[in-house]
PDB file of C-alpha atoms and ligand atoms in Angstrom:
ATOM      1  CA  MET A   1       0.000   0.000   0.000  1.00 45.00           C
ATOM      2  CA  ARG A   2       1.367   3.387  -0.974  1.00 46.00           C
ATOM      3  CA  PRO A   3       1.536   6.004   1.749  1.00 42.00           C
ATOM      4  CA  ALA A   4      -0.829   8.934   1.409  1.00 43.00           C
ATOM      5  CA  ARG A   5       0.684  11.813  -0.478  1.00 43.00           C
ATOM      6  CA  ARG A   6       1.578  14.586   1.905  1.00 44.00           C
ATOM      7  CA  ARG A   7      -0.231  17.822   1.229  1.00 47.00           C
ATOM      8  CA  LEU A   8       0.886  21.017   2.870  1.00 49.00           C
ATOM      9  CA  PRO A   9      -1.500  23.950   3.154  1.00 57.00           C
ATOM     10  CA  LEU A  10      -0.750  26.264   0.259  1.00 67.00           C
ATOM     11  CA  THR A  11      -2.046  29.579  -0.838  1.00 88.00           C
ATOM     12  CA  PRO A  12      -4.652  29.574  -3.591  1.00 93.00           C
ATOM     13  CA  LEU A  13      -1.921  30.657  -6.017  1.00 94.00           C
ATOM     14  CA  ALA A  14       0.205  27.632  -5.124  1.00 95.00           C
ATOM     15  CA  GLU A  15      -2.781  25.294  -5.317  1.00 95.00           C
ATOM     16  CA  VAL A  16      -3.504  26.509  -8.848  1.00 97.00           C
ATOM     17  CA  ALA A  17       0.152  25.977  -9.769  1.00 98.00           C
ATOM     18  CA  ARG A  18       0.062  22.494  -8.275  1.00 96.00           C
ATOM     19  CA  SER A  19      -3.031  21.618 -10.315  1.00 97.00           C
ATOM     20  CA  ALA A  20      -1.368  23.014 -13.435  1.00 98.00           C
ATOM     21  CA  ARG A  21       1.653  20.788 -12.791  1.00 98.00           C
ATOM     22  CA  ASP A  22      -0.640  17.762 -12.866  1.00 98.00           C
ATOM     23  CA  ARG A  23      -1.533  18.693 -16.470  1.00 98.00           C
ATOM     24  CA  ALA A  24       2.053  19.180 -17.698  1.00 98.00           C
ATOM     25  CA  HIS A  25       2.949  17.479 -20.970  1.00 98.00           C
ATOM     26  CA  ALA A  26       6.390  16.090 -20.159  1.00 98.00           C
ATOM     27  CA  PRO A  27       6.672  12.657 -21.822  1.00 98.00           C
ATOM     28  CA  TYR A  28      10.388  13.099 -22.598  1.00 98.00           C
ATOM     29  CA  SER A  29      11.924  14.530 -19.425  1.00 97.00           C
ATOM     30  CA  ARG A  30       9.148  13.539 -16.981  1.00 97.00           C
ATOM     31  CA  PHE A  31      10.029  16.875 -15.364  1.00 98.00           C
ATOM     32  CA  LYS A  32       6.611  18.357 -14.645  1.00 98.00           C
ATOM     33  CA  VAL A  33       6.253  21.990 -13.630  1.00 98.00           C
ATOM     34  CA  GLY A  34       3.230  24.138 -12.876  1.00 98.00           C
ATOM     35  CA  ALA A  35       3.141  27.889 -12.480  1.00 98.00           C
ATOM     36  CA  ALA A  36       0.594  30.474 -11.481  1.00 98.00           C
ATOM     37  CA  VAL A  37       0.819  34.230 -11.719  1.00 97.00           C
ATOM     38  CA  LEU A  38      -1.280  36.815  -9.924  1.00 97.00           C
ATOM     39  CA  ALA A  39      -2.268  39.740 -12.122  1.00 96.00           C
ATOM     40  CA  ASP A  40      -4.986  42.306 -11.486  1.00 94.00           C
ATOM     41  CA  GLY A  41      -6.334  40.107  -8.694  1.00 94.00           C
ATOM     42  CA  ALA A  42      -6.793  37.097 -10.971  1.00 96.00           C
ATOM     43  CA  ILE A  43      -4.777  33.879 -11.078  1.00 97.00           C
ATOM     44  CA  HIS A  44      -3.477  32.532 -14.379  1.00 98.00           C
ATOM     45  CA  ALA A  45      -1.932  29.084 -14.679  1.00 98.00           C
ATOM     46  CA  GLY A  46       0.539  27.395 -16.967  1.00 98.00           C
ATOM     47  CA  CYS A  47       2.293  24.063 -17.255  1.00 98.00           C
ATOM     48  CA  ASN A  48       5.321  22.999 -19.227  1.00 98.00           C
ATOM     49  CA  VAL A  49       4.542  21.600 -22.677  1.00 98.00           C
ATOM     50  CA  GLU A  50       7.261  19.464 -24.209  1.00 98.00           C
ATOM     51  CA  ASN A  51       7.608  18.595 -27.859  1.00 98.00           C
ATOM     52  CA  ALA A  52       9.353  15.778 -29.737  1.00 98.00           C
ATOM     53  CA  SER A  53      11.346  18.607 -31.296  1.00 98.00           C
ATOM     54  CA  TYR A  54      12.852  19.500 -27.913  1.00 97.00           C
ATOM     55  CA  GLY A  55      13.624  23.124 -28.748  1.00 96.00           C
ATOM     56  CA  LEU A  56       9.911  23.856 -29.099  1.00 98.00           C
ATOM     57  CA  THR A  57       9.235  23.017 -25.455  1.00 98.00           C
ATOM     58  CA  THR A  58       7.682  25.851 -23.479  1.00 98.00           C
ATOM     59  CA  CYS A  59       8.000  26.364 -19.739  1.00 98.00           C
ATOM     60  CA  ALA A  60       5.167  26.590 -17.242  1.00 98.00           C
ATOM     61  CA  GLU A  61       6.108  30.130 -16.226  1.00 98.00           C
ATOM     62  CA  ARG A  62       5.994  31.540 -19.754  1.00 98.00           C
ATOM     63  CA  ASN A  63       2.705  29.756 -20.429  1.00 98.00           C
ATOM     64  CA  ALA A  64       1.221  31.282 -17.271  1.00 98.00           C
ATOM     65  CA  VAL A  65       2.396  34.746 -18.324  1.00 98.00           C
ATOM     66  CA  ALA A  66       0.869  34.197 -21.761  1.00 98.00           C
ATOM     67  CA  ALA A  67      -2.454  33.276 -20.133  1.00 98.00           C
ATOM     68  CA  ALA A  68      -2.325  36.472 -18.051  1.00 98.00           C
ATOM     69  CA  VAL A  69      -1.572  38.595 -21.096  1.00 98.00           C
ATOM     70  CA  LEU A  70      -4.385  36.915 -23.006  1.00 98.00           C
ATOM     71  CA  ALA A  71      -6.720  37.920 -20.171  1.00 98.00           C
ATOM     72  CA  GLY A  72      -5.586  41.539 -20.526  1.00 98.00           C
ATOM     73  CA  ALA A  73      -2.975  41.782 -17.776  1.00 97.00           C
ATOM     74  CA  LYS A  74      -0.232  44.393 -18.138  1.00 97.00           C
ATOM     75  CA  ALA A  75       1.633  43.609 -14.911  1.00 97.00           C
ATOM     76  CA  ILE A  76       2.241  40.613 -12.689  1.00 97.00           C
ATOM     77  CA  ASP A  77       2.105  40.869  -8.890  1.00 96.00           C
ATOM     78  CA  ALA A  78       3.399  37.409  -7.836  1.00 96.00           C
ATOM     79  CA  VAL A  79       4.426  34.077  -9.286  1.00 97.00           C
ATOM     80  CA  VAL A  80       4.468  30.583  -7.821  1.00 97.00           C
ATOM     81  CA  VAL A  81       6.353  27.702  -9.447  1.00 98.00           C
ATOM     82  CA  VAL A  82       5.660  24.128  -8.354  1.00 97.00           C
ATOM     83  CA  SER A  83       8.085  21.348  -9.236  1.00 97.00           C
ATOM     84  CA  GLY A  84       8.911  17.949  -7.813  1.00 95.00           C
ATOM     85  CA  THR A  85      12.475  18.743  -6.832  1.00 96.00           C
ATOM     86  CA  SER A  86      14.312  19.519  -3.633  1.00 94.00           C
ATOM     87  CA  PRO A  87      15.478  22.204  -3.481  1.00 94.00           C
ATOM     88  CA  PRO A  88      12.607  23.688  -5.507  1.00 96.00           C
ATOM     89  CA  THR A  89      13.377  24.599  -9.113  1.00 96.00           C
ATOM     90  CA  PRO A  90      13.671  28.290  -9.994  1.00 98.00           C
ATOM     91  CA  PRO A  91      12.519  29.666 -13.364  1.00 98.00           C
ATOM     92  CA  CYS A  92      15.042  29.296 -16.193  1.00 98.00           C
ATOM     93  CA  GLY A  93      16.768  32.358 -17.609  1.00 97.00           C
ATOM     94  CA  ALA A  94      14.302  32.739 -20.452  1.00 98.00           C
ATOM     95  CA  CYS A  95      11.364  32.710 -18.057  1.00 98.00           C
ATOM     96  CA  LEU A  96      13.050  35.192 -15.714  1.00 98.00           C
ATOM     97  CA  GLN A  97      13.460  37.572 -18.650  1.00 98.00           C
ATOM     98  CA  VAL A  98       9.787  37.164 -19.608  1.00 98.00           C
ATOM     99  CA  LEU A  99       8.752  37.777 -15.992  1.00 98.00           C
ATOM    100  CA  ALA A 100      10.909  40.937 -16.015  1.00 98.00           C
ATOM    101  CA  GLU A 101       8.797  42.261 -18.888  1.00 98.00           C
ATOM    102  CA  PHE A 102       5.747  42.274 -16.591  1.00 98.00           C
ATOM    103  CA  GLY A 103       7.138  42.505 -13.058  1.00 97.00           C
ATOM    104  CA  THR A 104       9.497  44.681 -11.042  1.00 96.00           C
ATOM    105  CA  ALA A 105      12.643  43.534  -9.250  1.00 97.00           C
ATOM    106  CA  ALA A 106      10.471  43.239  -6.116  1.00 97.00           C
ATOM    107  CA  LEU A 107       8.157  40.688  -7.775  1.00 97.00           C
ATOM    108  CA  PRO A 108       7.667  37.854  -5.263  1.00 96.00           C
ATOM    109  CA  VAL A 109       8.752  34.486  -6.697  1.00 97.00           C
ATOM    110  CA  ILE A 110       7.682  31.529  -4.574  1.00 96.00           C
ATOM    111  CA  LEU A 111       9.159  28.140  -5.375  1.00 97.00           C
ATOM    112  CA  VAL A 112       7.485  24.980  -4.113  1.00 97.00           C
ATOM    113  CA  GLY A 113       9.260  21.658  -4.431  1.00 96.00           C
ATOM    114  CA  ARG A 114       9.042  18.100  -3.246  1.00 93.00           C
ATOM    115  CA  GLN A 115       7.148  17.577   0.005  1.00 89.00           C
ATOM    116  CA  GLY A 116       6.348  21.253   0.218  1.00 82.00           C
ATOM    117  CA  ALA A 117       9.954  22.506   0.219  1.00 89.00           C
ATOM    118  CA  LEU A 118       9.555  26.247  -0.079  1.00 93.00           C
ATOM    119  CA  VAL A 119      11.782  29.110  -1.209  1.00 95.00           C
ATOM    120  CA  GLU A 120      10.556  32.690  -1.215  1.00 95.00           C
ATOM    121  CA  THR A 121      12.628  35.087  -3.262  1.00 97.00           C
ATOM    122  CA  THR A 122      12.230  37.945  -5.710  1.00 97.00           C
ATOM    123  CA  LEU A 123      12.733  38.451  -9.394  1.00 98.00           C
ATOM    124  CA  GLY A 124      15.499  40.932  -8.616  1.00 98.00           C
ATOM    125  CA  ALA A 125      17.395  38.332  -6.581  1.00 98.00           C
ATOM    126  CA  LEU A 126      17.144  35.770  -9.381  1.00 98.00           C
ATOM    127  CA  LEU A 127      17.819  38.187 -12.256  1.00 98.00           C
ATOM    128  CA  PRO A 128      19.610  41.232 -10.836  1.00 97.00           C
ATOM    129  CA  GLN A 129      20.621  42.772 -14.167  1.00 95.00           C
ATOM    130  CA  ALA A 130      17.514  42.185 -16.258  1.00 95.00           C
ATOM    131  CA  PHE A 131      17.460  43.493 -19.779  1.00 95.00           C
ATOM    132  CA  SER A 132      14.583  45.925 -20.238  1.00 94.00           C
ATOM    133  CA  ARG A 133      13.112  48.513 -22.513  1.00 93.00           C
ATOM    134  CA  LYS A 134      15.281  51.163 -20.885  1.00 94.00           C
ATOM    135  CA  PHE A 135      18.216  49.741 -22.869  1.00 95.00           C
ATOM    136  CA  LEU A 136      16.469  50.016 -26.212  1.00 96.00           C
TER     137      LEU A 136
HETATM  138 ZN1   ZN B   1      11.621  28.553 -18.290  1.00 66.84          ZN
END
């Protein structure tokens, strides 16, 4: 008999990200990730979507941002990323850059990993020298 899966109490944002992770399409890496962003008081989810042509794979974080933009959001107020790793997995460089397009350096980034391992950080800590429109 398998032990019951431990569930820690999570914020609604993290619960949405956890549910998104369950829908990830990761048949090649088996590395499932879910993300949720808070924008204008609404939660938008994304999961990673792999492709047989590996370079076409999209990350959960960027898919969540795309969902927020589709809903009309112009700024993101928080992001939660749920993975199955310990320590929890941070967004990749590409996703950090996309988050920087819609969030400030103070953007809260909450990482949830295996058995509820939790890291709370900011976009500025993860990407201190973000490229932005001010350089254009
Ligand atoms: Zn990414």
